[in-house]
PDB file of C-alpha atoms in Angstrom:
ATOM      1  CA  MET H 284      69.506  38.209 -17.884  1.00 35.00           C
ATOM      2  CA  PRO H 285      70.932  41.414 -16.232  1.00 39.00           C
ATOM      3  CA  ALA H 286      73.878  41.622 -14.295  1.00 41.00           C
ATOM      4  CA  SER H 287      72.482  39.757 -10.135  1.00 40.00           C
ATOM      5  CA  LEU H 288      74.729  41.222  -7.660  1.00 38.00           C
ATOM      6  CA  VAL H 289      76.653  37.466  -7.216  1.00 38.00           C
ATOM      7  CA  ASP H 290      77.574  38.074 -10.784  1.00 42.00           C
ATOM      8  CA  ILE H 291      79.477  40.796  -9.591  1.00 39.00           C
ATOM      9  CA  ALA H 292      80.919  39.576  -6.249  1.00 39.00           C
ATOM     10  CA  GLU H 293      81.973  36.945  -8.638  1.00 40.00           C
ATOM     11  CA  CYS H 294      83.818  38.462 -11.302  1.00 39.00           C
ATOM     12  CA  GLY H 295      85.335  40.775  -8.686  1.00 37.00           C
ATOM     13  CA  PRO H 296      87.671  38.796  -6.643  1.00 35.00           C
ATOM     14  CA  ARG H 297      88.900  35.857  -9.153  1.00 35.00           C
ATOM     15  CA  ASN H 298      90.400  38.937 -12.255  1.00 37.00           C
ATOM     16  CA  GLU H 299      93.699  39.015 -10.997  1.00 36.00           C
ATOM     17  CA  GLN H 300      93.927  41.929 -13.578  1.00 38.00           C
ATOM     18  CA  ALA H 301      92.000  44.338 -11.335  1.00 38.00           C
ATOM     19  CA  SER H 302      93.649  43.923  -8.709  1.00 42.00           C
ATOM     20  CA  GLY H 303      94.476  47.093  -8.721  1.00 45.00           C
ATOM     21  CA  ARG H 304      93.467  50.309  -7.291  1.00 44.00           C
ATOM     22  CA  ASP H 305      94.015  52.008 -11.004  1.00 43.00           C
ATOM     23  CA  ARG H 306      92.580  48.958 -13.038  1.00 48.00           C
ATOM     24  CA  SER H 307      89.025  49.711 -15.334  1.00 42.00           C
ATOM     25  CA  PRO H 308      85.783  50.024 -12.831  1.00 60.00           C
ATOM     26  CA  LEU H 309      83.261  46.906 -13.271  1.00 79.00           C
ATOM     27  CA  LEU H 310      80.350  49.351 -12.753  1.00 91.00           C
ATOM     28  CA  ALA H 311      79.894  53.284 -13.200  1.00 93.00           C
ATOM     29  CA  VAL H 312      77.397  55.317 -12.357  1.00 96.00           C
ATOM     30  CA  GLY H 313      76.049  59.038 -11.587  1.00 96.00           C
ATOM     31  CA  ILE H 314      74.547  60.394  -8.751  1.00 97.00           C
ATOM     32  CA  ALA H 315      71.152  62.215  -9.606  1.00 96.00           C
ATOM     33  CA  GLY H 316      69.879  63.438  -6.475  1.00 97.00           C
ATOM     34  CA  ILE H 317      70.309  63.141  -2.946  1.00 98.00           C
ATOM     35  CA  GLY H 318      68.804  62.284   0.677  1.00 98.00           C
ATOM     36  CA  THR H 319      69.471  61.975   3.556  1.00 98.00           C
ATOM     37  CA  TRP H 320      67.956  61.757   7.579  1.00 97.00           C
ATOM     38  CA  THR H 321      68.785  61.701  10.905  1.00 95.00           C
ATOM     39  CA  ARG H 322      67.400  64.002  13.907  1.00 92.00           C
ATOM     40  CA  GLY H 323      69.400  67.334  13.836  1.00 94.00           C
ATOM     41  CA  ALA H 324      69.784  66.753  10.596  1.00 95.00           C
ATOM     42  CA  PRO H 325      67.279  66.121   8.311  1.00 97.00           C
ATOM     43  CA  ASP H 326      68.109  66.985   5.040  1.00 97.00           C
ATOM     44  CA  TRP H 327      71.084  66.778   2.015  1.00 98.00           C
ATOM     45  CA  PRO H 328      72.646  70.484   3.009  1.00 97.00           C
ATOM     46  CA  SER H 329      71.958  70.213   6.504  1.00 96.00           C
ATOM     47  CA  LEU H 330      74.299  67.216   6.942  1.00 96.00           C
ATOM     48  CA  ARG H 331      76.324  68.223   4.190  1.00 96.00           C
ATOM     49  CA  ALA H 332      77.143  71.804   6.364  1.00 96.00           C
ATOM     50  CA  LEU H 333      78.429  69.499   9.051  1.00 94.00           C
ATOM     51  CA  LEU H 334      80.629  67.119   7.062  1.00 95.00           C
ATOM     52  CA  ARG H 335      81.917  70.422   5.762  1.00 94.00           C
ATOM     53  CA  GLY H 336      82.583  72.231   8.850  1.00 93.00           C
ATOM     54  CA  GLU H 337      79.994  74.997   7.707  1.00 95.00           C
ATOM     55  CA  ALA H 338      77.647  74.270  10.413  1.00 93.00           C
ATOM     56  CA  GLY H 339      76.279  72.059  13.434  1.00 92.00           C
ATOM     57  CA  TRP H 340      73.737  70.220  14.123  1.00 92.00           C
ATOM     58  CA  ARG H 341      70.399  71.292  13.827  1.00 91.00           C
ATOM     59  CA  GLU H 342      68.009  72.040  16.980  1.00 88.00           C
ATOM     60  CA  ASP H 343      64.913  73.136  14.653  1.00 89.00           C
ATOM     61  CA  ALA H 344      65.576  70.551  13.100  1.00 89.00           C
ATOM     62  CA  PRO H 345      62.020  68.292  13.334  1.00 90.00           C
ATOM     63  CA  ALA H 346      62.383  64.999  15.915  1.00 89.00           C
ATOM     64  CA  ARG H 347      61.048  62.714  13.606  1.00 91.00           C
ATOM     65  CA  PRO H 348      60.650  62.352   8.842  1.00 94.00           C
ATOM     66  CA  ALA H 349      57.926  64.006   7.935  1.00 93.00           C
ATOM     67  CA  ALA H 350      57.258  61.228   4.656  1.00 94.00           C
ATOM     68  CA  GLY H 351      55.061  63.829   3.098  1.00 94.00           C
ATOM     69  CA  ILE H 352      54.607  60.915  -0.224  1.00 95.00           C
ATOM     70  CA  LEU H 353      52.866  59.357   2.098  1.00 93.00           C
ATOM     71  CA  PRO H 354      48.942  59.836   2.662  1.00 91.00           C
ATOM     72  CA  SER H 355      48.226  61.197   6.237  1.00 89.00           C
ATOM     73  CA  GLY H 356      46.532  58.061   7.343  1.00 86.00           C
ATOM     74  CA  GLU H 357      49.773  55.959   6.384  1.00 86.00           C
ATOM     75  CA  ARG H 358      51.807  58.370   8.272  1.00 88.00           C
ATOM     76  CA  ARG H 359      50.410  57.750  11.685  1.00 85.00           C
ATOM     77  CA  ARG H 360      50.406  54.311  11.209  1.00 85.00           C
ATOM     78  CA  ALA H 361      53.304  53.696   9.720  1.00 88.00           C
ATOM     79  CA  PRO H 362      56.438  52.277  11.817  1.00 90.00           C
ATOM     80  CA  ASP H 363      59.543  54.612  12.435  1.00 91.00           C
ATOM     81  CA  SER H 364      61.398  52.453   9.703  1.00 92.00           C
ATOM     82  CA  VAL H 365      59.096  52.744   7.199  1.00 94.00           C
ATOM     83  CA  LEU H 366      58.574  56.726   7.740  1.00 95.00           C
ATOM     84  CA  LEU H 367      62.633  57.263   7.042  1.00 96.00           C
ATOM     85  CA  ALA H 368      63.034  55.615   4.735  1.00 96.00           C
ATOM     86  CA  ALA H 369      59.897  57.105   2.751  1.00 97.00           C
ATOM     87  CA  GLU H 370      61.164  60.493   3.768  1.00 97.00           C
ATOM     88  CA  ILE H 371      64.629  59.932   2.126  1.00 98.00           C
ATOM     89  CA  ALA H 372      63.350  58.079  -0.599  1.00 98.00           C
ATOM     90  CA  GLY H 373      61.275  61.260  -2.062  1.00 97.00           C
ATOM     91  CA  GLN H 374      63.692  63.752  -0.965  1.00 98.00           C
ATOM     92  CA  ALA H 375      66.471  61.998  -3.056  1.00 98.00           C
ATOM     93  CA  CYS H 376      63.898  61.471  -5.980  1.00 98.00           C
ATOM     94  CA  ALA H 377      62.904  65.598  -5.349  1.00 97.00           C
ATOM     95  CA  ALA H 378      66.617  66.205  -5.910  1.00 97.00           C
ATOM     96  CA  ALA H 379      66.948  64.361  -8.905  1.00 96.00           C
ATOM     97  CA  GLY H 380      63.695  66.049 -10.449  1.00 96.00           C
ATOM     98  CA  ARG H 381      62.969  61.584 -11.369  1.00 96.00           C
ATOM     99  CA  GLU H 382      59.186  61.119 -10.902  1.00 95.00           C
ATOM    100  CA  PRO H 383      59.397  58.092  -8.445  1.00 96.00           C
ATOM    101  CA  SER H 384      57.069  55.684 -10.818  1.00 95.00           C
ATOM    102  CA  SER H 385      59.698  55.406 -13.137  1.00 93.00           C
ATOM    103  CA  LEU H 386      62.335  54.054 -10.964  1.00 97.00           C
ATOM    104  CA  PRO H 387      63.276  50.907  -9.803  1.00 97.00           C
ATOM    105  CA  CYS H 388      64.164  50.629  -6.168  1.00 97.00           C
ATOM    106  CA  VAL H 389      66.382  48.639  -4.024  1.00 98.00           C
ATOM    107  CA  PHE H 390      65.061  49.572   0.359  1.00 97.00           C
ATOM    108  CA  ALA H 391      68.649  48.331   2.061  1.00 96.00           C
ATOM    109  CA  SER H 392      68.168  47.369   6.031  1.00 94.00           C
ATOM    110  CA  THR H 393      70.825  45.966   8.676  1.00 89.00           C
ATOM    111  CA  HIS H 394      68.972  45.561  11.520  1.00 86.00           C
ATOM    112  CA  GLY H 395      65.105  46.462   9.665  1.00 86.00           C
ATOM    113  CA  GLU H 396      61.898  47.335  12.340  1.00 86.00           C
ATOM    114  CA  LEU H 397      63.564  46.812  15.533  1.00 83.00           C
ATOM    115  CA  ALA H 398      60.654  49.149  17.204  1.00 85.00           C
ATOM    116  CA  ILE H 399      57.916  46.162  16.325  1.00 85.00           C
ATOM    117  CA  THR H 400      60.409  42.771  16.239  1.00 85.00           C
ATOM    118  CA  ASP H 401      61.633  43.538  20.597  1.00 85.00           C
ATOM    119  CA  TYR H 402      57.355  44.147  20.351  1.00 85.00           C
ATOM    120  CA  MET H 403      56.687  40.714  18.853  1.00 89.00           C
ATOM    121  CA  CYS H 404      59.742  39.077  21.095  1.00 88.00           C
ATOM    122  CA  ALA H 405      58.421  39.931  24.263  1.00 89.00           C
ATOM    123  CA  THR H 406      54.344  39.095  22.875  1.00 89.00           C
ATOM    124  CA  LEU H 407      54.953  35.780  22.142  1.00 92.00           C
ATOM    125  CA  ALA H 408      57.239  35.298  25.226  1.00 92.00           C
ATOM    126  CA  THR H 409      54.205  36.184  27.390  1.00 93.00           C
ATOM    127  CA  ALA H 410      50.700  36.816  25.697  1.00 93.00           C
ATOM    128  CA  PRO H 411      51.135  35.289  21.986  1.00 90.00           C
ATOM    129  CA  HIS H 412      47.521  35.391  21.009  1.00 90.00           C
ATOM    130  CA  GLU H 413      48.186  38.860  21.544  1.00 91.00           C
ATOM    131  CA  LEU H 414      50.146  39.191  18.504  1.00 90.00           C
ATOM    132  CA  SER H 415      49.178  42.411  16.456  1.00 90.00           C
ATOM    133  CA  PRO H 416      48.654  41.236  12.692  1.00 89.00           C
ATOM    134  CA  THR H 417      49.101  44.707  11.487  1.00 86.00           C
ATOM    135  CA  LYS H 418      52.762  44.859  13.828  1.00 88.00           C
ATOM    136  CA  PHE H 419      53.488  41.810  12.473  1.00 86.00           C
ATOM    137  CA  HIS H 420      52.258  42.844   8.357  1.00 84.00           C
ATOM    138  CA  ASN H 421      54.813  45.772   9.171  1.00 84.00           C
ATOM    139  CA  SER H 422      57.599  43.788  10.268  1.00 85.00           C
ATOM    140  CA  VAL H 423      58.802  42.129   7.689  1.00 88.00           C
ATOM    141  CA  HIS H 424      61.812  43.852   5.819  1.00 86.00           C
ATOM    142  CA  ASN H 425      60.221  44.640   2.841  1.00 90.00           C
ATOM    143  CA  ALA H 426      57.224  46.597   4.378  1.00 91.00           C
ATOM    144  CA  PRO H 427      59.449  50.358   3.328  1.00 93.00           C
ATOM    145  CA  ALA H 428      59.778  49.429  -0.072  1.00 94.00           C
ATOM    146  CA  GLY H 429      56.104  48.384   0.103  1.00 92.00           C
ATOM    147  CA  TYR H 430      55.126  51.450   1.321  1.00 92.00           C
ATOM    148  CA  TRP H 431      57.302  53.448  -0.929  1.00 96.00           C
ATOM    149  CA  THR H 432      56.369  51.250  -3.881  1.00 95.00           C
ATOM    150  CA  ILE H 433      52.204  51.768  -3.252  1.00 94.00           C
ATOM    151  CA  ALA H 434      52.739  55.097  -2.179  1.00 95.00           C
ATOM    152  CA  ALA H 435      54.234  56.366  -5.076  1.00 95.00           C
ATOM    153  CA  GLN H 436      52.427  54.246  -7.290  1.00 95.00           C
ATOM    154  CA  CYS H 437      55.769  52.948  -8.761  1.00 95.00           C
ATOM    155  CA  THR H 438      55.192  49.397 -10.987  1.00 93.00           C
ATOM    156  CA  ALA H 439      59.028  48.804 -11.820  1.00 94.00           C
ATOM    157  CA  GLY H 440      60.793  46.669  -9.471  1.00 94.00           C
ATOM    158  CA  SER H 441      61.928  46.687  -5.417  1.00 95.00           C
ATOM    159  CA  SER H 442      63.769  44.576  -3.650  1.00 94.00           C
ATOM    160  CA  ALA H 443      64.940  44.638   0.006  1.00 95.00           C
ATOM    161  CA  VAL H 444      68.981  44.077   1.069  1.00 94.00           C
ATOM    162  CA  THR H 445      70.475  43.113   4.579  1.00 93.00           C
ATOM    163  CA  GLY H 446      74.210  41.976   4.961  1.00 91.00           C
ATOM    164  CA  TYR H 447      74.715  42.429   8.505  1.00 88.00           C
ATOM    165  CA  HIS H 448      77.002  45.136   9.286  1.00 88.00           C
ATOM    166  CA  ALA H 449      78.270  45.475   5.108  1.00 93.00           C
ATOM    167  CA  SER H 450      74.082  46.288   4.153  1.00 95.00           C
ATOM    168  CA  PHE H 451      74.914  49.550   2.623  1.00 96.00           C
ATOM    169  CA  GLY H 452      77.680  48.654   0.375  1.00 96.00           C
ATOM    170  CA  ALA H 453      76.038  46.102  -0.343  1.00 96.00           C
ATOM    171  CA  GLY H 454      72.993  47.377  -1.632  1.00 97.00           C
ATOM    172  CA  LEU H 455      74.508  49.889  -3.165  1.00 97.00           C
ATOM    173  CA  LEU H 456      75.777  47.738  -4.932  1.00 95.00           C
ATOM    174  CA  GLU H 457      72.532  46.225  -6.259  1.00 96.00           C
ATOM    175  CA  ALA H 458      71.061  49.576  -7.562  1.00 97.00           C
ATOM    176  CA  ALA H 459      74.126  50.046  -9.201  1.00 96.00           C
ATOM    177  CA  ALA H 460      74.291  46.830 -10.784  1.00 95.00           C
ATOM    178  CA  LEU H 461      71.283  47.145 -11.411  1.00 96.00           C
ATOM    179  CA  ALA H 462      71.013  51.126 -13.083  1.00 96.00           C
ATOM    180  CA  VAL H 463      74.261  49.541 -15.035  1.00 95.00           C
ATOM    181  CA  ALA H 464      72.355  46.423 -16.396  1.00 94.00           C
ATOM    182  CA  ASP H 465      68.983  47.187 -17.197  1.00 95.00           C
ATOM    183  CA  ASP H 466      70.497  51.037 -18.918  1.00 95.00           C
ATOM    184  CA  THR H 467      67.881  52.698 -16.137  1.00 96.00           C
ATOM    185  CA  PRO H 468      67.451  55.462 -13.111  1.00 97.00           C
ATOM    186  CA  VAL H 469      67.725  53.235  -9.683  1.00 98.00           C
ATOM    187  CA  LEU H 470      66.096  54.633  -6.563  1.00 98.00           C
ATOM    188  CA  PHE H 471      68.721  53.266  -3.795  1.00 98.00           C
ATOM    189  CA  ALA H 472      67.551  53.639   0.209  1.00 98.00           C
ATOM    190  CA  ALA H 473      69.562  52.483   2.816  1.00 97.00           C
ATOM    191  CA  TYR H 474      68.391  52.854   6.413  1.00 95.00           C
ATOM    192  CA  ASP H 475      68.384  52.176  10.217  1.00 92.00           C
ATOM    193  CA  ILE H 476      66.457  53.490  13.488  1.00 88.00           C
ATOM    194  CA  ALA H 477      66.609  53.523  17.217  1.00 85.00           C
ATOM    195  CA  SER H 478      66.867  50.032  18.990  1.00 81.00           C
ATOM    196  CA  SER H 479      64.248  49.315  22.186  1.00 77.00           C
ATOM    197  CA  GLY H 480      64.515  46.527  24.736  1.00 79.00           C
ATOM    198  CA  PRO H 481      66.713  43.859  25.152  1.00 81.00           C
ATOM    199  CA  LEU H 482      67.359  43.982  21.453  1.00 77.00           C
ATOM    200  CA  ALA H 483      69.736  47.612  22.164  1.00 75.00           C
ATOM    201  CA  GLU H 484      72.123  45.115  23.537  1.00 76.00           C
ATOM    202  CA  MET H 485      72.896  43.683  21.077  1.00 75.00           C
ATOM    203  CA  THR H 486      72.783  46.567  17.783  1.00 74.00           C
ATOM    204  CA  ARG H 487      73.534  49.616  19.945  1.00 75.00           C
ATOM    205  CA  THR H 488      71.239  51.976  17.294  1.00 80.00           C
ATOM    206  CA  THR H 489      70.372  54.477  19.561  1.00 80.00           C
ATOM    207  CA  ARG H 490      69.154  56.636  16.526  1.00 85.00           C
ATOM    208  CA  ALA H 491      67.710  56.870  13.070  1.00 90.00           C
ATOM    209  CA  PHE H 492      70.004  57.511   9.984  1.00 94.00           C
ATOM    210  CA  GLY H 493      68.924  57.219   6.443  1.00 96.00           C
ATOM    211  CA  VAL H 494      70.357  57.920   3.004  1.00 98.00           C
ATOM    212  CA  ALA H 495      69.226  57.725  -0.358  1.00 98.00           C
ATOM    213  CA  LEU H 496      70.405  57.926  -4.166  1.00 98.00           C
ATOM    214  CA  VAL H 497      69.523  58.394  -7.482  1.00 98.00           C
ATOM    215  CA  LEU H 498      71.829  56.413  -9.601  1.00 97.00           C
ATOM    216  CA  VAL H 499      71.792  56.547 -13.171  1.00 96.00           C
ATOM    217  CA  PRO H 500      73.555  54.771 -15.422  1.00 93.00           C
ATOM    218  CA  GLY H 501      76.544  56.389 -17.705  1.00 82.00           C
ATOM    219  CA  ASP H 502      78.817  59.762 -18.043  1.00 71.00           C
ATOM    220  CA  GLY H 503      77.379  62.620 -17.092  1.00 77.00           C
ATOM    221  CA  ALA H 504      78.346  66.081 -15.535  1.00 70.00           C
ATOM    222  CA  LEU H 505      76.743  64.624 -12.371  1.00 87.00           C
ATOM    223  CA  PRO H 506      78.731  63.595  -9.232  1.00 94.00           C
ATOM    224  CA  GLN H 507      80.070  60.439 -10.684  1.00 94.00           C
ATOM    225  CA  LEU H 508      80.830  56.724  -9.197  1.00 95.00           C
ATOM    226  CA  ALA H 509      82.883  53.870  -9.759  1.00 94.00           C
ATOM    227  CA  ILE H 510      83.078  50.903  -8.116  1.00 94.00           C
ATOM    228  CA  ALA H 511      85.623  48.024  -8.297  1.00 93.00           C
ATOM    229  CA  ALA H 512      85.916  44.850  -7.050  1.00 85.00           C
ATOM    230  CA  SER H 513      88.577  45.212  -4.225  1.00 81.00           C
ATOM    231  CA  SER H 514      90.465  42.573  -1.729  1.00 74.00           C
ATOM    232  CA  PRO H 515      88.725  40.857   1.391  1.00 77.00           C
ATOM    233  CA  GLY H 516      91.598  42.253   3.662  1.00 73.00           C
ATOM    234  CA  ALA H 517      91.457  46.384   2.275  1.00 73.00           C
ATOM    235  CA  SER H 518      91.226  49.298   5.515  1.00 85.00           C
ATOM    236  CA  VAL H 519      87.625  50.061   5.424  1.00 89.00           C
ATOM    237  CA  THR H 520      87.335  54.065   5.302  1.00 91.00           C
ATOM    238  CA  ALA H 521      86.524  54.843   8.113  1.00 88.00           C
ATOM    239  CA  ALA H 522      83.510  57.791   8.898  1.00 88.00           C
ATOM    240  CA  PRO H 523      85.008  61.546  10.141  1.00 85.00           C
ATOM    241  CA  GLY H 524      84.920  62.891  13.114  1.00 85.00           C
ATOM    242  CA  CYS H 525      82.824  64.981  12.785  1.00 83.00           C
ATOM    243  CA  VAL H 526      80.225  63.095  13.107  1.00 89.00           C
ATOM    244  CA  ALA H 527      81.334  60.183  15.311  1.00 82.00           C
ATOM    245  CA  ASP H 528      79.133  59.049  17.222  1.00 80.00           C
ATOM    246  CA  LEU H 529      76.458  58.802  14.733  1.00 83.00           C
ATOM    247  CA  ALA H 530      79.736  56.495  13.269  1.00 83.00           C
ATOM    248  CA  ASN H 531      79.680  54.608  16.086  1.00 83.00           C
ATOM    249  CA  ASP H 532      75.600  53.995  16.414  1.00 80.00           C
ATOM    250  CA  ASN H 533      75.434  51.194  13.234  1.00 83.00           C
ATOM    251  CA  PRO H 534      77.973  50.070  10.837  1.00 83.00           C
ATOM    252  CA  LEU H 535      75.411  51.139   8.137  1.00 88.00           C
ATOM    253  CA  ASP H 536      75.897  54.723   9.443  1.00 89.00           C
ATOM    254  CA  ALA H 537      79.898  54.727   9.229  1.00 91.00           C
ATOM    255  CA  HIS H 538      79.208  53.571   5.557  1.00 94.00           C
ATOM    256  CA  ALA H 539      77.307  55.536   4.787  1.00 95.00           C
ATOM    257  CA  LEU H 540      78.880  58.044   6.117  1.00 95.00           C
ATOM    258  CA  ALA H 541      82.035  58.326   4.606  1.00 95.00           C
ATOM    259  CA  PHE H 542      80.769  57.843   1.441  1.00 96.00           C
ATOM    260  CA  LEU H 543      78.609  61.214   1.791  1.00 96.00           C
ATOM    261  CA  ASN H 544      81.818  62.668   3.578  1.00 95.00           C
ATOM    262  CA  ALA H 545      83.350  62.125  -0.389  1.00 94.00           C
ATOM    263  CA  LEU H 546      80.409  63.830  -1.266  1.00 95.00           C
ATOM    264  CA  ALA H 547      80.071  66.676   0.426  1.00 95.00           C
ATOM    265  CA  GLY H 548      83.947  67.662  -0.392  1.00 92.00           C
ATOM    266  CA  ALA H 549      86.155  67.031  -3.313  1.00 86.00           C
ATOM    267  CA  GLY H 550      85.430  63.586  -3.914  1.00 85.00           C
ATOM    268  CA  ALA H 551      87.901  60.476  -2.897  1.00 92.00           C
ATOM    269  CA  ARG H 552      88.471  57.378  -3.297  1.00 92.00           C
ATOM    270  CA  LEU H 553      87.249  54.770  -0.166  1.00 94.00           C
ATOM    271  CA  THR H 554      86.787  50.945   0.035  1.00 94.00           C
ATOM    272  CA  LEU H 555      83.629  49.768   2.241  1.00 94.00           C
ATOM    273  CA  PRO H 556      82.349  46.323   2.360  1.00 93.00           C
ATOM    274  CA  ALA H 557      79.411  44.015   0.832  1.00 94.00           C
ATOM    275  CA  ALA H 558      80.018  40.852   1.893  1.00 90.00           C
ATOM    276  CA  SER H 559      81.659  38.928   4.241  1.00 86.00           C
ATOM    277  CA  GLY H 560      84.365  37.892   1.167  1.00 85.00           C
ATOM    278  CA  LEU H 561      84.027  41.056  -0.899  1.00 90.00           C
ATOM    279  CA  MET H 562      84.883  44.839  -1.090  1.00 93.00           C
ATOM    280  CA  LEU H 563      83.884  47.469  -2.646  1.00 94.00           C
ATOM    281  CA  ASP H 564      86.679  49.531  -4.024  1.00 94.00           C
ATOM    282  CA  MET H 565      85.012  53.321  -5.000  1.00 94.00           C
ATOM    283  CA  GLU H 566      85.845  56.623  -6.561  1.00 93.00           C
ATOM    284  CA  ILE H 567      83.629  58.863  -6.570  1.00 94.00           C
ATOM    285  CA  ARG H 568      84.296  62.565  -9.115  1.00 93.00           C
ATOM    286  CA  THR H 569      82.160  65.505  -7.777  1.00 90.00           C
TER     287      THR H 569
END
């Protein structure tokens, strides 16, 4: 039976020998492909240049993700979360040289489709019989995974993960555990879109951001990621100051940007949350 996120989470903190930073990792994977999107940095090369101080935000960047894998009709109807998830996932698969149809996938988001959630709350409060079945269909947390697997003709397993402010770490752990347990490449995509209406007071997410990785089991010449469980009191690694506005926007953004900053440089050790009682101690080697 493949290891699950719960199996990994439970085995880490109980291992007294595993409390040091130089312990053997629970999981080791390679990063074969990276995709990112946010307004002003619509792909990994643009964001990497920004993180390295080699370039600023691009004024000519597109205002919305292209999501080229989706048929044109679906692109017109799809909500922002689907467009964002499909764009970053497509970038990562292309960078890895992997067929999207062959990859199990894990999609993670803090809040899911906030714009439609706001619409549904307002409609239910004022005219509940007018609620759109299509919008309700697009509001569910696994809608981006569903759109992706249909467009990519992917018959491998897919899952949708959320861990509130630990969603990036929770999804990354799930994807890495799956890659190692099943000895297969896995697509991981994490994303959040801008909030609207009263929900904006709670989420304070003002711009869309997403990152996708194709993780492969074993060692190789690719950037390497080693993950081990860490004590709950460990300090969370901060994102760099050059993306402070984006990092302050949403915890998923901050955690993903700290991770990407290590990938953009010479590698680093960092600690990020995966659950309320579980931290991930990670080392990235580039």
